[in-house]
PDB file of C-alpha atoms in Angstrom:
ATOM      1  CA  MET A   1      23.667 -41.041 -35.068  1.00 82.00           C
ATOM      2  CA  MET A   2      23.443 -42.519 -31.561  1.00 88.00           C
ATOM      3  CA  ALA A   3      23.902 -46.211 -30.841  1.00 94.00           C
ATOM      4  CA  MET A   4      24.832 -48.904 -28.344  1.00 96.00           C
ATOM      5  CA  THR A   5      27.358 -51.486 -29.508  1.00 96.00           C
ATOM      6  CA  THR A   6      28.491 -54.490 -27.478  1.00 97.00           C
ATOM      7  CA  LEU A   7      32.236 -55.073 -27.702  1.00 96.00           C
ATOM      8  CA  ASN A   8      34.419 -57.288 -25.526  1.00 95.00           C
ATOM      9  CA  GLY A   9      31.322 -58.154 -23.521  1.00 95.00           C
ATOM     10  CA  VAL A  10      30.496 -54.518 -22.674  1.00 97.00           C
ATOM     11  CA  ALA A  11      27.780 -52.279 -24.149  1.00 97.00           C
ATOM     12  CA  LEU A  12      29.281 -48.961 -25.265  1.00 98.00           C
ATOM     13  CA  TYR A  13      27.317 -45.816 -26.050  1.00 98.00           C
ATOM     14  CA  HIS A  14      28.565 -43.808 -29.040  1.00 98.00           C
ATOM     15  CA  GLU A  15      27.589 -41.056 -31.468  1.00 98.00           C
ATOM     16  CA  LEU A  16      28.713 -40.070 -34.960  1.00 98.00           C
ATOM     17  CA  HIS A  17      28.746 -36.504 -36.271  1.00 98.00           C
ATOM     18  CA  GLY A  18      29.746 -34.785 -39.500  1.00 97.00           C
ATOM     19  CA  SER A  19      31.576 -36.113 -42.535  1.00 94.00           C
ATOM     20  CA  GLY A  20      35.112 -36.335 -43.822  1.00 95.00           C
ATOM     21  CA  ASP A  21      38.191 -38.140 -42.526  1.00 96.00           C
ATOM     22  CA  PRO A  22      37.534 -40.128 -39.348  1.00 98.00           C
ATOM     23  CA  LEU A  23      38.392 -38.640 -35.960  1.00 98.00           C
ATOM     24  CA  ALA A  24      37.686 -40.206 -32.563  1.00 98.00           C
ATOM     25  CA  LEU A  25      37.512 -38.299 -29.260  1.00 98.00           C
ATOM     26  CA  VAL A  26      38.487 -40.208 -26.103  1.00 98.00           C
ATOM     27  CA  HIS A  27      37.513 -38.667 -22.776  1.00 98.00           C
ATOM     28  CA  GLY A  28      39.520 -38.936 -19.583  1.00 97.00           C
ATOM     29  CA  SER A  29      38.741 -40.310 -16.138  1.00 96.00           C
ATOM     30  CA  TRP A  30      35.430 -39.331 -14.537  1.00 97.00           C
ATOM     31  CA  GLY A  31      34.083 -37.896 -17.819  1.00 96.00           C
ATOM     32  CA  SER A  32      31.741 -38.803 -20.653  1.00 97.00           C
ATOM     33  CA  HIS A  33      31.071 -38.067 -24.320  1.00 98.00           C
ATOM     34  CA  ASP A  34      29.128 -34.971 -23.254  1.00 96.00           C
ATOM     35  CA  GLU A  35      32.319 -33.100 -22.386  1.00 96.00           C
ATOM     36  CA  TRP A  36      33.099 -32.797 -26.108  1.00 98.00           C
ATOM     37  CA  GLU A  37      29.959 -30.751 -26.777  1.00 97.00           C
ATOM     38  CA  PRO A  38      31.881 -27.439 -27.094  1.00 97.00           C
ATOM     39  CA  VAL A  39      34.085 -28.814 -29.911  1.00 98.00           C
ATOM     40  CA  VAL A  40      32.064 -31.408 -31.840  1.00 98.00           C
ATOM     41  CA  PRO A  41      30.245 -28.891 -34.103  1.00 97.00           C
ATOM     42  CA  ARG A  42      33.545 -27.311 -35.168  1.00 97.00           C
ATOM     43  CA  LEU A  43      35.376 -30.612 -35.661  1.00 98.00           C
ATOM     44  CA  ALA A  44      32.403 -32.102 -37.514  1.00 98.00           C
ATOM     45  CA  GLN A  45      32.906 -29.487 -40.235  1.00 97.00           C
ATOM     46  CA  ALA A  46      36.225 -31.130 -41.094  1.00 96.00           C
ATOM     47  CA  PHE A  47      35.903 -34.731 -39.882  1.00 98.00           C
ATOM     48  CA  ARG A  48      33.552 -37.628 -39.344  1.00 98.00           C
ATOM     49  CA  VAL A  49      33.611 -37.490 -35.532  1.00 98.00           C
ATOM     50  CA  LEU A  50      33.127 -40.403 -33.142  1.00 98.00           C
ATOM     51  CA  VAL A  51      32.401 -39.695 -29.467  1.00 98.00           C
ATOM     52  CA  TYR A  52      31.636 -42.388 -26.928  1.00 98.00           C
ATOM     53  CA  ASP A  53      31.409 -43.206 -23.244  1.00 98.00           C
ATOM     54  CA  ARG A  54      34.281 -45.421 -22.167  1.00 98.00           C
ATOM     55  CA  ARG A  55      33.380 -48.604 -20.296  1.00 97.00           C
ATOM     56  CA  GLY A  56      32.244 -47.804 -16.783  1.00 96.00           C
ATOM     57  CA  HIS A  57      31.268 -44.252 -17.674  1.00 97.00           C
ATOM     58  CA  SER A  58      27.777 -42.730 -17.952  1.00 96.00           C
ATOM     59  CA  ARG A  59      25.656 -44.479 -20.611  1.00 97.00           C
ATOM     60  CA  SER A  60      28.104 -47.320 -21.245  1.00 97.00           C
ATOM     61  CA  GLU A  61      28.036 -50.497 -19.192  1.00 96.00           C
ATOM     62  CA  ARG A  62      30.071 -50.824 -16.003  1.00 93.00           C
ATOM     63  CA  PRO A  63      31.283 -54.432 -15.802  1.00 91.00           C
ATOM     64  CA  ASP A  64      32.136 -56.201 -12.573  1.00 86.00           C
ATOM     65  CA  GLY A  65      35.724 -57.016 -11.687  1.00 81.00           C
ATOM     66  CA  GLN A  66      39.027 -55.229 -12.058  1.00 82.00           C
ATOM     67  CA  GLY A  67      39.461 -53.422 -15.360  1.00 84.00           C
ATOM     68  CA  SER A  68      42.560 -52.268 -17.180  1.00 93.00           C
ATOM     69  CA  VAL A  69      43.762 -49.720 -19.696  1.00 96.00           C
ATOM     70  CA  ARG A  70      44.284 -52.636 -22.087  1.00 96.00           C
ATOM     71  CA  GLU A  71      40.528 -53.215 -22.082  1.00 96.00           C
ATOM     72  CA  ASP A  72      39.943 -49.561 -22.897  1.00 97.00           C
ATOM     73  CA  VAL A  73      42.350 -49.874 -25.836  1.00 98.00           C
ATOM     74  CA  ALA A  74      40.582 -53.009 -27.071  1.00 98.00           C
ATOM     75  CA  ASP A  75      37.205 -51.270 -26.746  1.00 98.00           C
ATOM     76  CA  LEU A  76      38.359 -48.308 -28.819  1.00 98.00           C
ATOM     77  CA  ALA A  77      39.869 -50.561 -31.476  1.00 98.00           C
ATOM     78  CA  GLY A  78      36.645 -52.549 -31.686  1.00 98.00           C
ATOM     79  CA  LEU A  79      34.523 -49.421 -31.872  1.00 98.00           C
ATOM     80  CA  LEU A  80      36.623 -48.001 -34.716  1.00 98.00           C
ATOM     81  CA  GLU A  81      36.233 -51.259 -36.616  1.00 98.00           C
ATOM     82  CA  ALA A  82      32.495 -51.513 -35.896  1.00 97.00           C
ATOM     83  CA  THR A  83      31.845 -47.992 -37.165  1.00 96.00           C
ATOM     84  CA  GLY A  84      34.024 -48.382 -40.259  1.00 96.00           C
ATOM     85  CA  PHE A  85      36.646 -45.917 -39.043  1.00 96.00           C
ATOM     86  CA  ASP A  86      39.940 -46.637 -40.807  1.00 90.00           C
ATOM     87  CA  ARG A  87      43.170 -44.664 -40.480  1.00 95.00           C
ATOM     88  CA  THR A  88      41.611 -42.523 -37.766  1.00 98.00           C
ATOM     89  CA  TRP A  89      42.843 -39.394 -36.053  1.00 98.00           C
ATOM     90  CA  VAL A  90      42.529 -40.238 -32.353  1.00 98.00           C
ATOM     91  CA  VAL A  91      42.258 -37.328 -29.938  1.00 98.00           C
ATOM     92  CA  GLY A  92      42.517 -37.988 -26.216  1.00 98.00           C
ATOM     93  CA  ASN A  93      42.413 -35.903 -23.077  1.00 98.00           C
ATOM     94  CA  SER A  94      44.150 -36.976 -19.860  1.00 97.00           C
ATOM     95  CA  PHE A  95      43.681 -40.750 -19.390  1.00 97.00           C
ATOM     96  CA  GLY A  96      41.976 -40.753 -22.784  1.00 98.00           C
ATOM     97  CA  ALA A  97      45.297 -39.539 -24.229  1.00 98.00           C
ATOM     98  CA  SER A  98      47.037 -42.542 -22.684  1.00 98.00           C
ATOM     99  CA  ILE A  99      44.485 -44.818 -24.345  1.00 98.00           C
ATOM    100  CA  ALA A 100      44.979 -43.079 -27.699  1.00 98.00           C
ATOM    101  CA  LEU A 101      48.769 -43.483 -27.526  1.00 98.00           C
ATOM    102  CA  ARG A 102      48.522 -47.135 -26.538  1.00 98.00           C
ATOM    103  CA  LEU A 103      46.142 -47.793 -29.424  1.00 98.00           C
ATOM    104  CA  ALA A 104      48.610 -46.211 -31.858  1.00 98.00           C
ATOM    105  CA  ALA A 105      51.279 -48.634 -30.647  1.00 98.00           C
ATOM    106  CA  ALA A 106      49.062 -51.726 -30.509  1.00 97.00           C
ATOM    107  CA  ARG A 107      46.978 -51.228 -33.676  1.00 97.00           C
ATOM    108  CA  PRO A 108      48.923 -48.897 -35.979  1.00 97.00           C
ATOM    109  CA  GLU A 109      46.764 -49.805 -38.977  1.00 97.00           C
ATOM    110  CA  LEU A 110      43.788 -48.110 -37.283  1.00 98.00           C
ATOM    111  CA  VAL A 111      45.493 -44.852 -36.310  1.00 98.00           C
ATOM    112  CA  ARG A 112      46.460 -42.056 -38.725  1.00 98.00           C
ATOM    113  CA  GLY A 113      47.820 -39.903 -35.917  1.00 98.00           C
ATOM    114  CA  VAL A 114      47.242 -38.819 -32.331  1.00 98.00           C
ATOM    115  CA  ILE A 115      46.535 -35.563 -30.529  1.00 98.00           C
ATOM    116  CA  ALA A 116      47.255 -36.166 -26.833  1.00 98.00           C
ATOM    117  CA  HIS A 117      46.583 -33.586 -24.123  1.00 98.00           C
ATOM    118  CA  GLU A 118      48.377 -34.207 -20.843  1.00 98.00           C
ATOM    119  CA  PRO A 119      48.313 -37.998 -20.454  1.00 98.00           C
ATOM    120  CA  PRO A 120      48.901 -38.711 -16.741  1.00 96.00           C
ATOM    121  CA  LEU A 121      51.990 -40.849 -17.351  1.00 97.00           C
ATOM    122  CA  PHE A 122      53.575 -39.726 -14.110  1.00 96.00           C
ATOM    123  CA  LEU A 123      55.813 -42.785 -13.841  1.00 95.00           C
ATOM    124  CA  LEU A 124      57.909 -41.359 -16.692  1.00 96.00           C
ATOM    125  CA  LEU A 125      59.339 -39.149 -13.928  1.00 97.00           C
ATOM    126  CA  ALA A 126      59.697 -41.887 -11.319  1.00 94.00           C
ATOM    127  CA  HIS A 127      63.503 -42.097 -11.356  1.00 92.00           C
ATOM    128  CA  ASP A 128      64.180 -38.374 -11.424  1.00 96.00           C
ATOM    129  CA  PRO A 129      64.832 -37.002  -7.913  1.00 97.00           C
ATOM    130  CA  ALA A 130      63.852 -33.522  -9.096  1.00 96.00           C
ATOM    131  CA  TYR A 131      60.229 -34.633  -9.191  1.00 96.00           C
ATOM    132  CA  ALA A 132      60.159 -36.961  -6.192  1.00 96.00           C
ATOM    133  CA  ALA A 133      58.384 -34.502  -3.904  1.00 96.00           C
ATOM    134  CA  MET A 134      55.800 -33.577  -6.550  1.00 94.00           C
ATOM    135  CA  LEU A 135      55.082 -37.228  -7.310  1.00 95.00           C
ATOM    136  CA  GLU A 136      54.712 -38.000  -3.621  1.00 96.00           C
ATOM    137  CA  GLU A 137      52.283 -35.126  -3.128  1.00 95.00           C
ATOM    138  CA  THR A 138      50.233 -36.081  -6.191  1.00 94.00           C
ATOM    139  CA  GLY A 139      50.117 -39.683  -4.988  1.00 94.00           C
ATOM    140  CA  ARG A 140      48.898 -38.538  -1.588  1.00 97.00           C
ATOM    141  CA  ARG A 141      46.143 -36.431  -3.124  1.00 96.00           C
ATOM    142  CA  ILE A 142      44.975 -39.293  -5.332  1.00 96.00           C
ATOM    143  CA  SER A 143      45.051 -41.617  -2.323  1.00 97.00           C
ATOM    144  CA  ASP A 144      42.773 -39.219  -0.454  1.00 98.00           C
ATOM    145  CA  VAL A 145      40.351 -39.230  -3.388  1.00 97.00           C
ATOM    146  CA  VAL A 146      40.429 -43.027  -3.586  1.00 97.00           C
ATOM    147  CA  GLY A 147      39.759 -43.274   0.132  1.00 97.00           C
ATOM    148  CA  ARG A 148      36.594 -41.226  -0.235  1.00 98.00           C
ATOM    149  CA  ILE A 149      35.364 -43.336  -3.148  1.00 97.00           C
ATOM    150  CA  ALA A 150      36.015 -46.536  -1.218  1.00 95.00           C
ATOM    151  CA  ALA A 151      34.048 -45.104   1.698  1.00 97.00           C
ATOM    152  CA  GLY A 152      31.092 -44.358  -0.589  1.00 97.00           C
ATOM    153  CA  ASP A 153      31.518 -40.567  -0.604  1.00 98.00           C
ATOM    154  CA  HIS A 154      31.452 -40.175  -4.379  1.00 98.00           C
ATOM    155  CA  ALA A 155      30.457 -36.515  -4.300  1.00 98.00           C
ATOM    156  CA  GLY A 156      33.233 -35.619  -1.885  1.00 98.00           C
ATOM    157  CA  ALA A 157      35.719 -37.613  -3.933  1.00 98.00           C
ATOM    158  CA  ALA A 158      34.746 -35.890  -7.168  1.00 98.00           C
ATOM    159  CA  GLU A 159      35.066 -32.443  -5.613  1.00 98.00           C
ATOM    160  CA  LEU A 160      38.414 -33.325  -4.030  1.00 97.00           C
ATOM    161  CA  PHE A 161      39.758 -34.654  -7.347  1.00 97.00           C
ATOM    162  CA  VAL A 162      38.750 -31.509  -9.216  1.00 96.00           C
ATOM    163  CA  GLU A 163      40.119 -29.174  -6.555  1.00 95.00           C
ATOM    164  CA  THR A 164      43.413 -30.906  -5.673  1.00 94.00           C
ATOM    165  CA  VAL A 165      44.413 -33.047  -8.674  1.00 93.00           C
ATOM    166  CA  ALA A 166      42.925 -31.975 -11.994  1.00 92.00           C
ATOM    167  CA  LEU A 167      41.757 -28.357 -12.143  1.00 91.00           C
ATOM    168  CA  GLY A 168      42.653 -26.459  -8.986  1.00 91.00           C
ATOM    169  CA  PRO A 169      41.112 -24.764  -5.942  1.00 93.00           C
ATOM    170  CA  GLY A 170      37.706 -23.217  -6.441  1.00 93.00           C
ATOM    171  CA  MET A 171      37.016 -25.025  -9.709  1.00 93.00           C
ATOM    172  CA  TRP A 172      34.329 -27.391  -8.412  1.00 96.00           C
ATOM    173  CA  ALA A 173      31.929 -24.512  -7.834  1.00 96.00           C
ATOM    174  CA  GLN A 174      32.527 -23.290 -11.388  1.00 93.00           C
ATOM    175  CA  LEU A 175      31.263 -26.562 -12.893  1.00 93.00           C
ATOM    176  CA  ASP A 176      27.589 -26.730 -13.785  1.00 93.00           C
ATOM    177  CA  GLU A 177      25.327 -29.151 -11.953  1.00 96.00           C
ATOM    178  CA  ALA A 178      25.162 -31.589 -14.877  1.00 95.00           C
ATOM    179  CA  THR A 179      28.947 -31.850 -15.108  1.00 95.00           C
ATOM    180  CA  GLN A 180      29.228 -32.356 -11.369  1.00 97.00           C
ATOM    181  CA  GLY A 181      26.641 -35.134 -11.661  1.00 97.00           C
ATOM    182  CA  VAL A 182      28.642 -36.931 -14.355  1.00 97.00           C
ATOM    183  CA  LEU A 183      31.782 -36.835 -12.228  1.00 97.00           C
ATOM    184  CA  ILE A 184      29.962 -38.172  -9.183  1.00 97.00           C
ATOM    185  CA  GLU A 185      28.310 -40.937 -11.209  1.00 97.00           C
ATOM    186  CA  ASN A 186      31.615 -42.112 -12.680  1.00 97.00           C
ATOM    187  CA  ALA A 187      33.651 -42.041  -9.458  1.00 96.00           C
ATOM    188  CA  PRO A 188      33.635 -45.856  -8.998  1.00 95.00           C
ATOM    189  CA  THR A 189      35.420 -46.349 -12.319  1.00 95.00           C
ATOM    190  CA  PHE A 190      38.243 -44.039 -11.219  1.00 96.00           C
ATOM    191  CA  LEU A 191      38.740 -46.282  -8.192  1.00 93.00           C
ATOM    192  CA  ASP A 192      39.083 -49.206 -10.593  1.00 91.00           C
ATOM    193  CA  GLU A 193      41.583 -47.325 -12.753  1.00 93.00           C
ATOM    194  CA  THR A 194      43.843 -46.506  -9.812  1.00 94.00           C
ATOM    195  CA  ARG A 195      44.181 -50.220  -9.099  1.00 93.00           C
ATOM    196  CA  ASP A 196      45.550 -50.901 -12.586  1.00 94.00           C
ATOM    197  CA  PRO A 197      49.376 -50.984 -12.327  1.00 90.00           C
ATOM    198  CA  GLU A 198      49.708 -49.759 -15.915  1.00 92.00           C
ATOM    199  CA  GLN A 199      47.525 -46.681 -15.455  1.00 92.00           C
ATOM    200  CA  LEU A 200      50.322 -44.151 -14.966  1.00 94.00           C
ATOM    201  CA  ALA A 201      53.058 -45.890 -16.954  1.00 94.00           C
ATOM    202  CA  MET A 202      54.266 -46.323 -20.518  1.00 96.00           C
ATOM    203  CA  ASP A 203      57.502 -48.120 -21.279  1.00 95.00           C
ATOM    204  CA  ALA A 204      60.116 -47.081 -23.810  1.00 94.00           C
ATOM    205  CA  GLU A 205      59.358 -49.990 -26.125  1.00 95.00           C
ATOM    206  CA  THR A 206      55.698 -48.976 -26.408  1.00 96.00           C
ATOM    207  CA  MET A 207      56.612 -45.355 -27.112  1.00 97.00           C
ATOM    208  CA  SER A 208      59.098 -46.403 -29.806  1.00 96.00           C
ATOM    209  CA  ARG A 209      56.303 -48.211 -31.665  1.00 97.00           C
ATOM    210  CA  ILE A 210      54.208 -45.048 -31.973  1.00 98.00           C
ATOM    211  CA  THR A 211      55.539 -44.006 -35.368  1.00 97.00           C
ATOM    212  CA  GLN A 212      52.491 -41.988 -36.436  1.00 97.00           C
ATOM    213  CA  PRO A 213      52.553 -38.192 -36.113  1.00 98.00           C
ATOM    214  CA  VAL A 214      51.613 -37.147 -32.582  1.00 98.00           C
ATOM    215  CA  LEU A 215      50.761 -33.676 -31.324  1.00 98.00           C
ATOM    216  CA  VAL A 216      51.317 -33.553 -27.574  1.00 98.00           C
ATOM    217  CA  THR A 217      49.726 -30.555 -25.868  1.00 98.00           C
ATOM    218  CA  THR A 218      49.667 -28.970 -22.454  1.00 97.00           C
ATOM    219  CA  GLY A 219      47.967 -26.042 -20.750  1.00 97.00           C
ATOM    220  CA  GLY A 220      49.652 -23.068 -19.183  1.00 96.00           C
ATOM    221  CA  GLN A 221      47.240 -23.262 -16.244  1.00 94.00           C
ATOM    222  CA  SER A 222      47.515 -27.010 -15.650  1.00 94.00           C
ATOM    223  CA  PRO A 223      48.878 -28.660 -12.489  1.00 92.00           C
ATOM    224  CA  PRO A 224      52.696 -28.430 -12.631  1.00 92.00           C
ATOM    225  CA  LEU A 225      53.430 -32.146 -12.911  1.00 93.00           C
ATOM    226  CA  PHE A 226      51.946 -32.408 -16.412  1.00 96.00           C
ATOM    227  CA  GLY A 227      54.579 -30.168 -17.995  1.00 96.00           C
ATOM    228  CA  PRO A 228      57.598 -32.432 -17.381  1.00 96.00           C
ATOM    229  CA  VAL A 229      55.554 -35.522 -18.337  1.00 97.00           C
ATOM    230  CA  VAL A 230      54.741 -33.919 -21.681  1.00 97.00           C
ATOM    231  CA  GLU A 231      58.409 -32.987 -22.180  1.00 97.00           C
ATOM    232  CA  ARG A 232      59.529 -36.591 -21.594  1.00 96.00           C
ATOM    233  CA  LEU A 233      56.855 -37.895 -23.918  1.00 97.00           C
ATOM    234  CA  VAL A 234      57.747 -35.514 -26.743  1.00 97.00           C
ATOM    235  CA  ALA A 235      61.412 -36.496 -26.432  1.00 97.00           C
ATOM    236  CA  ALA A 236      60.610 -40.221 -26.549  1.00 97.00           C
ATOM    237  CA  LEU A 237      58.113 -40.379 -29.406  1.00 98.00           C
ATOM    238  CA  PRO A 238      59.606 -40.783 -32.902  1.00 97.00           C
ATOM    239  CA  ARG A 239      57.371 -38.171 -34.619  1.00 97.00           C
ATOM    240  CA  ALA A 240      56.133 -35.816 -31.922  1.00 97.00           C
ATOM    241  CA  ALA A 241      55.238 -32.156 -32.077  1.00 97.00           C
ATOM    242  CA  PHE A 242      54.417 -29.956 -29.097  1.00 97.00           C
ATOM    243  CA  GLN A 243      51.965 -27.139 -28.437  1.00 97.00           C
ATOM    244  CA  SER A 244      51.047 -25.220 -25.304  1.00 97.00           C
ATOM    245  CA  PHE A 245      47.781 -23.358 -24.732  1.00 98.00           C
ATOM    246  CA  SER A 246      48.623 -20.562 -22.325  1.00 96.00           C
ATOM    247  CA  ASP A 247      44.983 -19.814 -21.444  1.00 96.00           C
ATOM    248  CA  ALA A 248      43.981 -23.449 -20.902  1.00 95.00           C
ATOM    249  CA  GLY A 249      44.381 -26.031 -18.184  1.00 94.00           C
ATOM    250  CA  HIS A 250      43.721 -29.752 -18.146  1.00 94.00           C
ATOM    251  CA  LEU A 251      40.517 -29.391 -20.231  1.00 95.00           C
ATOM    252  CA  PRO A 252      41.404 -27.301 -23.303  1.00 97.00           C
ATOM    253  CA  HIS A 253      38.261 -28.366 -25.156  1.00 97.00           C
ATOM    254  CA  ALA A 254      36.253 -26.586 -22.440  1.00 94.00           C
ATOM    255  CA  MET A 255      38.520 -23.601 -21.819  1.00 95.00           C
ATOM    256  CA  VAL A 256      39.778 -22.699 -25.318  1.00 97.00           C
ATOM    257  CA  PRO A 257      37.589 -24.763 -27.671  1.00 98.00           C
ATOM    258  CA  GLU A 258      38.142 -22.699 -30.823  1.00 97.00           C
ATOM    259  CA  ALA A 259      41.926 -22.576 -30.498  1.00 97.00           C
ATOM    260  CA  TRP A 260      42.057 -26.260 -29.620  1.00 98.00           C
ATOM    261  CA  CYS A 261      39.943 -27.252 -32.633  1.00 98.00           C
ATOM    262  CA  ASP A 262      41.990 -25.038 -34.937  1.00 98.00           C
ATOM    263  CA  SER A 263      45.142 -26.765 -33.704  1.00 97.00           C
ATOM    264  CA  ILE A 264      43.741 -30.223 -34.451  1.00 98.00           C
ATOM    265  CA  VAL A 265      42.541 -29.242 -37.928  1.00 97.00           C
ATOM    266  CA  ALA A 266      45.876 -27.588 -38.735  1.00 97.00           C
ATOM    267  CA  PHE A 267      47.968 -30.500 -37.464  1.00 97.00           C
ATOM    268  CA  ALA A 268      45.936 -33.109 -39.343  1.00 97.00           C
ATOM    269  CA  GLY A 269      45.983 -30.985 -42.498  1.00 94.00           C
ATOM    270  CA  ALA A 270      49.743 -30.536 -42.350  1.00 94.00           C
ATOM    271  CA  GLN A 271      50.295 -34.292 -42.150  1.00 90.00           C
ATOM    272  CA  ASP A 272      47.886 -35.041 -44.997  1.00 72.00           C
ATOM    273  CA  GLY A 273      49.405 -32.268 -47.092  1.00 58.00           C
TER     274      GLY A 273
END
């Protein structure tokens, strides 16, 4: 089922697949619901799966004015309610993982548990001198990307983000033309996200309120700053488990879809058992 639903003044595109316990997939920055195509058929064998385009991305509406991660959380909560999803497994990648975790804290009655892959909560490392140089370099790279977006070079910004921040050198050329087009189209929303002071942060009080089971994952081929962020997050969450995918990077659903799906099904089954 495909539909447009207006929530919080914004029209959101979404699809439903399969049957079973509810599970929502939340994409990261620059992306869209299409990135879940490699895993939806497998997950839909075990769950009723919701995929959607976050506000400002692809088929969903891009509102004027400065946005915030709080709006993304409110959108997801509203979409779960509108589609009748109750006690939902919420799976997020990158910034989508940050949204999933924030939803678990803000609306615990909606969230059965969370699977979070590499949320970019870099400010968890802000007071540790061991990571000062890495944080400074990552900030510089993001600033270069933002500068290109602000100058109107969305294609150059998308390529620079993929090559220097998210996936690594040479990876832009390995993306198909359709995926490149999605990233270019959604570049302006990334500019908006970088201007949200809460984008890269999560305070201790918020993390303490996430009492649902959470599987926090990372990739063995991911940029090095994600590893220590994941470690801090696992240590802070009341009911966290950890898993690493040695053959994956920042997009495990694209790189190791079968293993990633199996991990989700197993984790959810263990909690329900």
